[in-house]
PDB file of C-alpha atoms and ligand atoms in Angstrom:
ATOM      1  CA  UNK B 784       6.290  -6.567 -30.342  1.00 68.00           C
ATOM      2  CA  UNK B 785       6.676  -3.378 -28.493  1.00 80.00           C
ATOM      3  CA  UNK B 786       7.310  -3.937 -24.766  1.00 88.00           C
ATOM      4  CA  UNK B 787       4.907  -2.425 -22.333  1.00 94.00           C
ATOM      5  CA  UNK B 788       6.435   0.055 -19.926  1.00 97.00           C
ATOM      6  CA  UNK B 789       5.515   1.640 -16.585  1.00 97.00           C
ATOM      7  CA  UNK B 790       6.879   5.018 -15.381  1.00 98.00           C
ATOM      8  CA  UNK B 791       8.784   4.509 -12.056  1.00 98.00           C
ATOM      9  CA  UNK B 792      10.777   7.754 -11.715  1.00 98.00           C
ATOM     10  CA  UNK B 793      10.079  11.203 -13.143  1.00 98.00           C
ATOM     11  CA  UNK B 794      12.961  13.292 -14.722  1.00 98.00           C
ATOM     12  CA  UNK B 795      13.118  15.427 -11.524  1.00 98.00           C
ATOM     13  CA  UNK B 796      13.499  12.259  -9.375  1.00 98.00           C
ATOM     14  CA  UNK B 797      16.249  10.933 -11.610  1.00 98.00           C
ATOM     15  CA  UNK B 798      18.167  14.221 -11.625  1.00 98.00           C
ATOM     16  CA  UNK B 799      17.835  14.311  -7.861  1.00 98.00           C
ATOM     17  CA  UNK B 800      19.089  10.828  -7.491  1.00 98.00           C
ATOM     18  CA  UNK B 801      22.150  11.225  -9.675  1.00 98.00           C
ATOM     19  CA  UNK B 802      23.132  14.546  -8.072  1.00 98.00           C
ATOM     20  CA  UNK B 803      23.152  12.672  -4.754  1.00 98.00           C
ATOM     21  CA  UNK B 804      25.055   9.714  -6.239  1.00 98.00           C
ATOM     22  CA  UNK B 805      27.722  11.882  -7.879  1.00 98.00           C
ATOM     23  CA  UNK B 806      28.172  13.757  -4.674  1.00 98.00           C
ATOM     24  CA  UNK B 807      28.539  10.448  -2.832  1.00 98.00           C
ATOM     25  CA  UNK B 808      31.267   9.315  -5.228  1.00 98.00           C
ATOM     26  CA  UNK B 809      33.252  12.526  -4.899  1.00 98.00           C
ATOM     27  CA  UNK B 810      32.838  12.404  -1.058  1.00 98.00           C
ATOM     28  CA  UNK B 811      33.833   8.730  -0.876  1.00 98.00           C
ATOM     29  CA  UNK B 812      37.003   9.426  -2.885  1.00 98.00           C
ATOM     30  CA  UNK B 813      38.059  12.495  -0.959  1.00 97.00           C
ATOM     31  CA  UNK B 814      36.986  10.988   2.387  1.00 97.00           C
ATOM     32  CA  UNK B 815      38.987   7.781   1.910  1.00 97.00           C
ATOM     33  CA  UNK B 816      41.996  10.000   0.869  1.00 97.00           C
ATOM     34  CA  UNK B 817      41.837  11.831   4.193  1.00 96.00           C
ATOM     35  CA  UNK B 818      41.168   8.623   6.159  1.00 95.00           C
ATOM     36  CA  UNK B 819      44.016   6.402   5.009  1.00 95.00           C
ATOM     37  CA  UNK B 820      47.500   7.542   3.830  1.00 95.00           C
ATOM     38  CA  UNK B 821      47.725   4.937   1.141  1.00 97.00           C
ATOM     39  CA  UNK B 822      44.667   6.553  -0.574  1.00 97.00           C
ATOM     40  CA  UNK B 823      46.054  10.115  -0.256  1.00 96.00           C
ATOM     41  CA  UNK B 824      46.801  10.269  -4.017  1.00 96.00           C
ATOM     42  CA  UNK B 825      43.029  10.211  -4.572  1.00 96.00           C
ATOM     43  CA  UNK B 826      42.953  13.948  -3.687  1.00 95.00           C
ATOM     44  CA  UNK B 827      44.384  14.393  -7.164  1.00 93.00           C
ATOM     45  CA  UNK B 828      40.782  13.917  -8.486  1.00 92.00           C
ATOM     46  CA  UNK B 829      40.069  17.456  -7.060  1.00 95.00           C
ATOM     47  CA  UNK B 830      43.221  18.973  -8.467  1.00 95.00           C
ATOM     48  CA  UNK B 831      45.106  19.470  -5.163  1.00 96.00           C
ATOM     49  CA  UNK B 832      44.806  18.113  -1.553  1.00 96.00           C
ATOM     50  CA  UNK B 833      43.992  21.639  -0.410  1.00 96.00           C
ATOM     51  CA  UNK B 834      41.022  21.859  -2.819  1.00 97.00           C
ATOM     52  CA  UNK B 835      39.794  18.421  -1.775  1.00 97.00           C
ATOM     53  CA  UNK B 836      39.897  19.415   1.814  1.00 96.00           C
ATOM     54  CA  UNK B 837      38.053  22.655   1.162  1.00 97.00           C
ATOM     55  CA  UNK B 838      35.354  21.099  -1.211  1.00 97.00           C
ATOM     56  CA  UNK B 839      34.520  17.926   0.764  1.00 98.00           C
ATOM     57  CA  UNK B 840      32.289  19.572   3.398  1.00 98.00           C
ATOM     58  CA  UNK B 841      30.457  21.752   0.824  1.00 98.00           C
ATOM     59  CA  UNK B 842      29.769  18.705  -1.406  1.00 98.00           C
ATOM     60  CA  UNK B 843      28.635  16.936   1.762  1.00 98.00           C
ATOM     61  CA  UNK B 844      26.005  19.643   2.393  1.00 98.00           C
ATOM     62  CA  UNK B 845      24.826  19.403  -1.237  1.00 98.00           C
ATOM     63  CA  UNK B 846      24.471  15.549  -0.820  1.00 98.00           C
ATOM     64  CA  UNK B 847      22.589  15.987   2.411  1.00 98.00           C
ATOM     65  CA  UNK B 848      20.110  18.429   0.967  1.00 98.00           C
ATOM     66  CA  UNK B 849      19.656  16.245  -2.145  1.00 98.00           C
ATOM     67  CA  UNK B 850      19.102  13.281   0.015  1.00 98.00           C
ATOM     68  CA  UNK B 851      16.639  15.144   2.170  1.00 98.00           C
ATOM     69  CA  UNK B 852      14.528  15.786  -0.853  1.00 98.00           C
ATOM     70  CA  UNK B 853      14.717  12.043  -1.670  1.00 98.00           C
ATOM     71  CA  UNK B 854      13.761  11.198   1.910  1.00 98.00           C
ATOM     72  CA  UNK B 855      10.582  13.208   1.720  1.00 98.00           C
ATOM     73  CA  UNK B 856       9.786  11.723  -1.722  1.00 98.00           C
ATOM     74  CA  UNK B 857      10.122   8.075  -0.590  1.00 98.00           C
ATOM     75  CA  UNK B 858       9.842   7.604   3.163  1.00 98.00           C
ATOM     76  CA  UNK B 859       6.144   6.597   2.970  1.00 98.00           C
ATOM     77  CA  UNK B 860       7.023   3.801   0.525  1.00 97.00           C
ATOM     78  CA  UNK B 861       9.704   2.390   2.894  1.00 98.00           C
ATOM     79  CA  UNK B 862       7.733   1.482   6.070  1.00 98.00           C
ATOM     80  CA  UNK B 863       8.713  -2.097   6.889  1.00 96.00           C
ATOM     81  CA  UNK B 864       5.641  -4.467   7.194  1.00 93.00           C
ATOM     82  CA  UNK B 865       5.260  -8.286   7.820  1.00 91.00           C
ATOM     83  CA  UNK B 866       5.666  -9.020   4.062  1.00 90.00           C
ATOM     84  CA  UNK B 867       9.118  -7.393   4.172  1.00 94.00           C
ATOM     85  CA  UNK B 868      10.119  -9.358   7.281  1.00 94.00           C
ATOM     86  CA  UNK B 869       9.284 -12.558   5.398  1.00 92.00           C
ATOM     87  CA  UNK B 870      11.346 -11.314   2.437  1.00 93.00           C
ATOM     88  CA  UNK B 871      14.247 -10.598   4.678  1.00 94.00           C
ATOM     89  CA  UNK B 872      14.108 -14.086   6.325  1.00 94.00           C
ATOM     90  CA  UNK B 873      14.055 -15.679   2.779  1.00 93.00           C
ATOM     91  CA  UNK B 874      16.803 -13.417   1.401  1.00 91.00           C
ATOM     92  CA  UNK B 875      18.790 -16.624   0.451  1.00 91.00           C
ATOM     93  CA  UNK B 876      16.040 -17.724  -1.775  1.00 92.00           C
ATOM     94  CA  UNK B 877      15.821 -14.259  -3.399  1.00 90.00           C
ATOM     95  CA  UNK B 878      19.602 -14.407  -4.050  1.00 87.00           C
ATOM     96  CA  UNK B 879      18.950 -17.626  -6.013  1.00 88.00           C
ATOM     97  CA  UNK B 880      16.631 -15.620  -8.345  1.00 83.00           C
ATOM     98  CA  UNK B 881      13.223 -16.536  -6.877  1.00 87.00           C
ATOM     99  CA  UNK B 882      11.116 -13.619  -5.524  1.00 86.00           C
ATOM    100  CA  UNK B 883       9.383 -14.191  -2.096  1.00 88.00           C
ATOM    101  CA  UNK B 884       6.021 -12.717  -1.093  1.00 89.00           C
ATOM    102  CA  UNK B 885       3.698 -10.079  -2.577  1.00 93.00           C
ATOM    103  CA  UNK B 886       6.174  -7.231  -2.851  1.00 94.00           C
ATOM    104  CA  UNK B 887       4.975  -3.642  -3.239  1.00 95.00           C
ATOM    105  CA  UNK B 888       6.951  -0.732  -4.654  1.00 97.00           C
ATOM    106  CA  UNK B 889      10.191  -1.632  -2.737  1.00 97.00           C
ATOM    107  CA  UNK B 890      11.292  -4.984  -1.231  1.00 96.00           C
ATOM    108  CA  UNK B 891      12.541  -5.582   2.350  1.00 96.00           C
ATOM    109  CA  UNK B 892      16.165  -5.167   1.341  1.00 96.00           C
ATOM    110  CA  UNK B 893      15.570  -1.880  -0.418  1.00 97.00           C
ATOM    111  CA  UNK B 894      13.607  -0.543   2.576  1.00 98.00           C
ATOM    112  CA  UNK B 895      16.310  -1.564   5.046  1.00 97.00           C
ATOM    113  CA  UNK B 896      18.835   0.173   2.744  1.00 98.00           C
ATOM    114  CA  UNK B 897      16.724   3.289   2.691  1.00 98.00           C
ATOM    115  CA  UNK B 898      16.739   3.592   6.463  1.00 98.00           C
ATOM    116  CA  UNK B 899      20.466   2.766   6.678  1.00 98.00           C
ATOM    117  CA  UNK B 900      21.132   5.636   4.202  1.00 98.00           C
ATOM    118  CA  UNK B 901      18.885   7.934   6.199  1.00 98.00           C
ATOM    119  CA  UNK B 902      20.626   7.230   9.503  1.00 98.00           C
ATOM    120  CA  UNK B 903      24.087   7.588   7.895  1.00 98.00           C
ATOM    121  CA  UNK B 904      23.146  10.867   6.238  1.00 98.00           C
ATOM    122  CA  UNK B 905      22.000  12.343   9.542  1.00 98.00           C
ATOM    123  CA  UNK B 906      25.119  11.251  11.451  1.00 98.00           C
ATOM    124  CA  UNK B 907      27.434  12.393   8.689  1.00 98.00           C
ATOM    125  CA  UNK B 908      25.873  15.893   8.631  1.00 98.00           C
ATOM    126  CA  UNK B 909      25.738  16.298  12.397  1.00 98.00           C
ATOM    127  CA  UNK B 910      29.312  15.085  12.969  1.00 98.00           C
ATOM    128  CA  UNK B 911      30.543  16.745   9.791  1.00 98.00           C
ATOM    129  CA  UNK B 912      29.542  20.150  11.092  1.00 98.00           C
ATOM    130  CA  UNK B 913      31.280  19.554  14.372  1.00 98.00           C
ATOM    131  CA  UNK B 914      34.565  18.722  12.606  1.00 98.00           C
ATOM    132  CA  UNK B 915      34.254  21.523   9.890  1.00 98.00           C
ATOM    133  CA  UNK B 916      37.413  23.374  11.014  1.00 95.00           C
ATOM    134  CA  UNK B 917      36.885  26.597   9.017  1.00 94.00           C
ATOM    135  CA  UNK B 918      33.501  27.439  10.397  1.00 96.00           C
ATOM    136  CA  UNK B 919      32.341  25.371  13.377  1.00 96.00           C
ATOM    137  CA  UNK B 920      35.000  23.210  14.983  1.00 95.00           C
ATOM    138  CA  UNK B 921      36.155  26.109  17.139  1.00 96.00           C
ATOM    139  CA  UNK B 922      32.789  26.059  19.065  1.00 97.00           C
ATOM    140  CA  UNK B 923      33.454  22.512  20.301  1.00 98.00           C
ATOM    141  CA  UNK B 924      35.883  21.045  22.840  1.00 98.00           C
ATOM    142  CA  UNK B 925      38.510  18.621  21.475  1.00 98.00           C
ATOM    143  CA  UNK B 926      37.048  15.496  23.092  1.00 98.00           C
ATOM    144  CA  UNK B 927      33.719  16.176  21.266  1.00 98.00           C
ATOM    145  CA  UNK B 928      35.654  16.724  17.961  1.00 98.00           C
ATOM    146  CA  UNK B 929      37.366  13.369  18.495  1.00 98.00           C
ATOM    147  CA  UNK B 930      34.087  11.514  19.099  1.00 98.00           C
ATOM    148  CA  UNK B 931      32.537  13.231  16.051  1.00 98.00           C
ATOM    149  CA  UNK B 932      35.458  12.253  13.894  1.00 98.00           C
ATOM    150  CA  UNK B 933      35.114   8.646  14.944  1.00 98.00           C
ATOM    151  CA  UNK B 934      31.372   8.649  14.240  1.00 98.00           C
ATOM    152  CA  UNK B 935      31.861  10.392  10.943  1.00 98.00           C
ATOM    153  CA  UNK B 936      34.335   7.718   9.758  1.00 98.00           C
ATOM    154  CA  UNK B 937      32.193   4.900  11.056  1.00 98.00           C
ATOM    155  CA  UNK B 938      28.920   6.129   9.396  1.00 98.00           C
ATOM    156  CA  UNK B 939      30.904   6.860   6.200  1.00 98.00           C
ATOM    157  CA  UNK B 940      32.197   3.248   6.162  1.00 98.00           C
ATOM    158  CA  UNK B 941      28.645   1.948   6.784  1.00 98.00           C
ATOM    159  CA  UNK B 942      27.245   4.124   3.900  1.00 98.00           C
ATOM    160  CA  UNK B 943      30.081   3.087   1.489  1.00 98.00           C
ATOM    161  CA  UNK B 944      29.337  -0.592   2.354  1.00 98.00           C
ATOM    162  CA  UNK B 945      25.589  -0.008   1.914  1.00 98.00           C
ATOM    163  CA  UNK B 946      26.038   1.816  -1.448  1.00 98.00           C
ATOM    164  CA  UNK B 947      28.202  -1.080  -2.737  1.00 98.00           C
ATOM    165  CA  UNK B 948      25.316  -3.431  -2.032  1.00 97.00           C
ATOM    166  CA  UNK B 949      22.825  -0.869  -3.526  1.00 98.00           C
ATOM    167  CA  UNK B 950      24.816  -0.564  -6.788  1.00 98.00           C
ATOM    168  CA  UNK B 951      25.386  -4.323  -6.983  1.00 96.00           C
ATOM    169  CA  UNK B 952      21.575  -4.913  -6.639  1.00 94.00           C
ATOM    170  CA  UNK B 953      20.837  -2.274  -9.176  1.00 96.00           C
ATOM    171  CA  UNK B 954      23.096  -3.957 -11.689  1.00 96.00           C
ATOM    172  CA  UNK B 955      22.347  -7.589 -10.730  1.00 92.00           C
ATOM    173  CA  UNK B 956      18.519  -7.415 -11.103  1.00 93.00           C
ATOM    174  CA  UNK B 957      18.166  -6.960 -14.833  1.00 93.00           C
ATOM    175  CA  UNK B 958      16.146  -3.951 -15.917  1.00 96.00           C
ATOM    176  CA  UNK B 959      16.526  -2.003 -12.635  1.00 97.00           C
ATOM    177  CA  UNK B 960      19.181   0.514 -13.876  1.00 98.00           C
ATOM    178  CA  UNK B 961      16.696   1.500 -16.634  1.00 97.00           C
ATOM    179  CA  UNK B 962      14.271   2.690 -13.881  1.00 98.00           C
ATOM    180  CA  UNK B 963      16.846   5.281 -12.755  1.00 98.00           C
ATOM    181  CA  UNK B 964      18.276   5.948 -16.207  1.00 98.00           C
ATOM    182  CA  UNK B 965      15.225   6.314 -18.389  1.00 98.00           C
ATOM    183  CA  UNK B 966      12.581   6.363 -15.628  1.00 98.00           C
ATOM    184  CA  UNK B 967      10.730   3.330 -16.942  1.00 98.00           C
ATOM    185  CA  UNK B 968      10.471  -0.412 -16.262  1.00 98.00           C
ATOM    186  CA  UNK B 969       8.868  -3.232 -18.248  1.00 97.00           C
ATOM    187  CA  UNK B 970       5.627  -4.902 -17.238  1.00 97.00           C
ATOM    188  CA  UNK B 971       7.583  -8.213 -16.907  1.00 96.00           C
ATOM    189  CA  UNK B 972      10.076  -6.616 -14.522  1.00 96.00           C
ATOM    190  CA  UNK B 973       7.344  -5.133 -12.325  1.00 97.00           C
ATOM    191  CA  UNK B 974       5.285  -8.316 -12.309  1.00 96.00           C
ATOM    192  CA  UNK B 975       8.243 -10.426 -11.321  1.00 94.00           C
ATOM    193  CA  UNK B 976       9.926  -8.104  -8.631  1.00 95.00           C
ATOM    194  CA  UNK B 977       7.166  -5.952  -7.389  1.00 96.00           C
ATOM    195  CA  UNK B 978       3.856  -7.758  -8.081  1.00 95.00           C
ATOM    196  CA  UNK B 979       1.629  -5.641  -5.705  1.00 96.00           C
ATOM    197  CA  UNK B 980       3.100  -2.348  -7.157  1.00 97.00           C
ATOM    198  CA  UNK B 981       2.364  -3.804 -10.621  1.00 97.00           C
ATOM    199  CA  UNK B 982      -1.302  -4.384  -9.773  1.00 97.00           C
ATOM    200  CA  UNK B 983      -1.552  -0.897  -8.244  1.00 96.00           C
ATOM    201  CA  UNK B 984      -0.042   0.708 -11.254  1.00 96.00           C
ATOM    202  CA  UNK B 985      -2.047  -1.211 -13.941  1.00 95.00           C
ATOM    203  CA  UNK B 986      -5.305  -1.824 -12.009  1.00 91.00           C
ATOM    204  CA  UNK B 987      -4.962  -5.518 -12.813  1.00 82.00           C
ATOM    205  CA  UNK B 988      -6.067  -8.312 -10.404  1.00 74.00           C
TER     206      UNK B 988
HETATM  207  C1  HEM E1233      26.478   5.416  -7.304  1.00 95.58           C
HETATM  208  C2  HEM E1233      25.761   4.656  -8.002  1.00 95.58           C
HETATM  209  C3  HEM E1233      24.245   4.416  -7.811  1.00 95.58           C
HETATM  210  C4  HEM E1233      23.499   3.591  -8.646  1.00 95.58           C
HETATM  211  C5  HEM E1233      23.957   2.906  -9.815  1.00 95.58           C
HETATM  212  C6  HEM E1233      22.118   3.686  -8.107  1.00 95.58           C
HETATM  213  C7  HEM E1233      21.076   3.054  -8.730  1.00 95.58           C
HETATM  214  C8  HEM E1233      19.731   3.066  -8.327  1.00 95.58           C
HETATM  215  C9  HEM E1233      18.570   2.459  -8.957  1.00 95.58           C
HETATM  216  C10 HEM E1233      18.676   1.713 -10.289  1.00 95.58           C
HETATM  217  C11 HEM E1233      17.502   2.671  -8.220  1.00 95.58           C
HETATM  218  C12 HEM E1233      16.092   2.263  -8.568  1.00 95.58           C
HETATM  219  C13 HEM E1233      15.692   1.019  -7.767  1.00 95.58           C
HETATM  220  C14 HEM E1233      14.282   0.657  -7.950  1.00 95.58           C
HETATM  221  O1  HEM E1233      13.499   1.495  -8.308  1.00 95.58           O
HETATM  222  O2  HEM E1233      13.854  -0.480  -7.647  1.00 95.58           O
HETATM  223  C15 HEM E1233      17.820   3.489  -7.102  1.00 95.58           C
HETATM  224  C16 HEM E1233      16.987   3.964  -6.127  1.00 95.58           C
HETATM  225  C17 HEM E1233      17.405   4.708  -5.081  1.00 95.58           C
HETATM  226  N1  HEM E1233      18.752   5.184  -4.797  1.00 95.58           N
HETATM  227 FE1  HEM E1233      20.355   4.788  -5.854  1.00 95.58          FE
HETATM  228  N2  HEM E1233      22.092   4.449  -6.984  1.00 95.58           N
HETATM  229  C18 HEM E1233      23.387   4.903  -6.752  1.00 95.58           C
HETATM  230  C19 HEM E1233      23.722   5.686  -5.662  1.00 95.58           C
HETATM  231  C20 HEM E1233      22.864   6.098  -4.664  1.00 95.58           C
HETATM  232  C21 HEM E1233      23.267   6.858  -3.559  1.00 95.58           C
HETATM  233  C22 HEM E1233      24.810   7.362  -3.247  1.00 95.58           C
HETATM  234  C23 HEM E1233      22.145   7.104  -2.803  1.00 95.58           C
HETATM  235  C24 HEM E1233      22.058   7.905  -1.518  1.00 95.58           C
HETATM  236  C25 HEM E1233      22.907   7.772  -0.498  1.00 95.58           C
HETATM  237  C26 HEM E1233      21.101   6.488  -3.485  1.00 95.58           C
HETATM  238  C27 HEM E1233      19.746   6.549  -3.060  1.00 95.58           C
HETATM  239  C28 HEM E1233      18.673   5.921  -3.625  1.00 95.58           C
HETATM  240  C29 HEM E1233      17.309   5.973  -3.120  1.00 95.58           C
HETATM  241  C30 HEM E1233      16.876   6.705  -1.864  1.00 95.58           C
HETATM  242  C31 HEM E1233      16.497   5.247  -3.996  1.00 95.58           C
HETATM  243  C32 HEM E1233      15.040   4.971  -3.911  1.00 95.58           C
HETATM  244  C33 HEM E1233      14.849   3.669  -3.170  1.00 95.58           C
HETATM  245  C34 HEM E1233      13.999   3.719  -1.941  1.00 95.58           C
HETATM  246  O3  HEM E1233      13.320   4.654  -1.645  1.00 95.58           O
HETATM  247  O4  HEM E1233      13.986   2.586  -1.214  1.00 95.58           O
HETATM  248  N3  HEM E1233      21.462   5.876  -4.605  1.00 95.58           N
HETATM  249  N4  HEM E1233      19.270   3.699  -7.168  1.00 95.58           N
END
């Protein structure tokens, strides 16, 4: 029997997502290399340490712009309501494989992650500009650059931790990767994980 599918992401949305994701991977690799001496060898991914140092902020700007497009695509799906609070309180039950509540397009965890990503992106851009030696750092006093460096590293660590959870959830919930790879999900996936969204998409009661 042919499985019934629902479109979840268009090709443009998927390209947008994977551009952001690849930028993130390159930024995390080069950022960790600058942050901690034991990871310095990771600059080899870019050819030379100098190239990594030069490219990191430019890739950061591409990631920010890519995420900004994602932000305006999805923010209205990510407002947290009472249903999501219930989901968050019962996250232990969800982890055991039982869904909680009448979930719409995204669940409480995904919505929380969306806002964490948004805050981190904003802090990373603002502080990244302040510490961008070649163009902007000269305009700021050293104490401001120091605070910006600290906030840049803190928000990068928060984002890396968040993305580890995001990727784990994407792989752990069977059928989710397909949403971002092929753009579609099965009726069974939607009915189980996002029942309210399923009804909205199919017009079923
Ligand atoms: C690196 C590996 C990544 C994988 C495997 C991955 C996978 C996925 C998948 C499967 C979805 C669809 C979830 C669903 O529709 O229920 C998704 C959604 C999404 N992803 Fe990723 N992702 C990755 C990295 C990132 C990064 C680095 C960002 C941005 C910082 C990001 C931002 C988003 C956003 C904004 C959504 C829409 C969810 C929402 O609006 O709440 N992803 N991702």
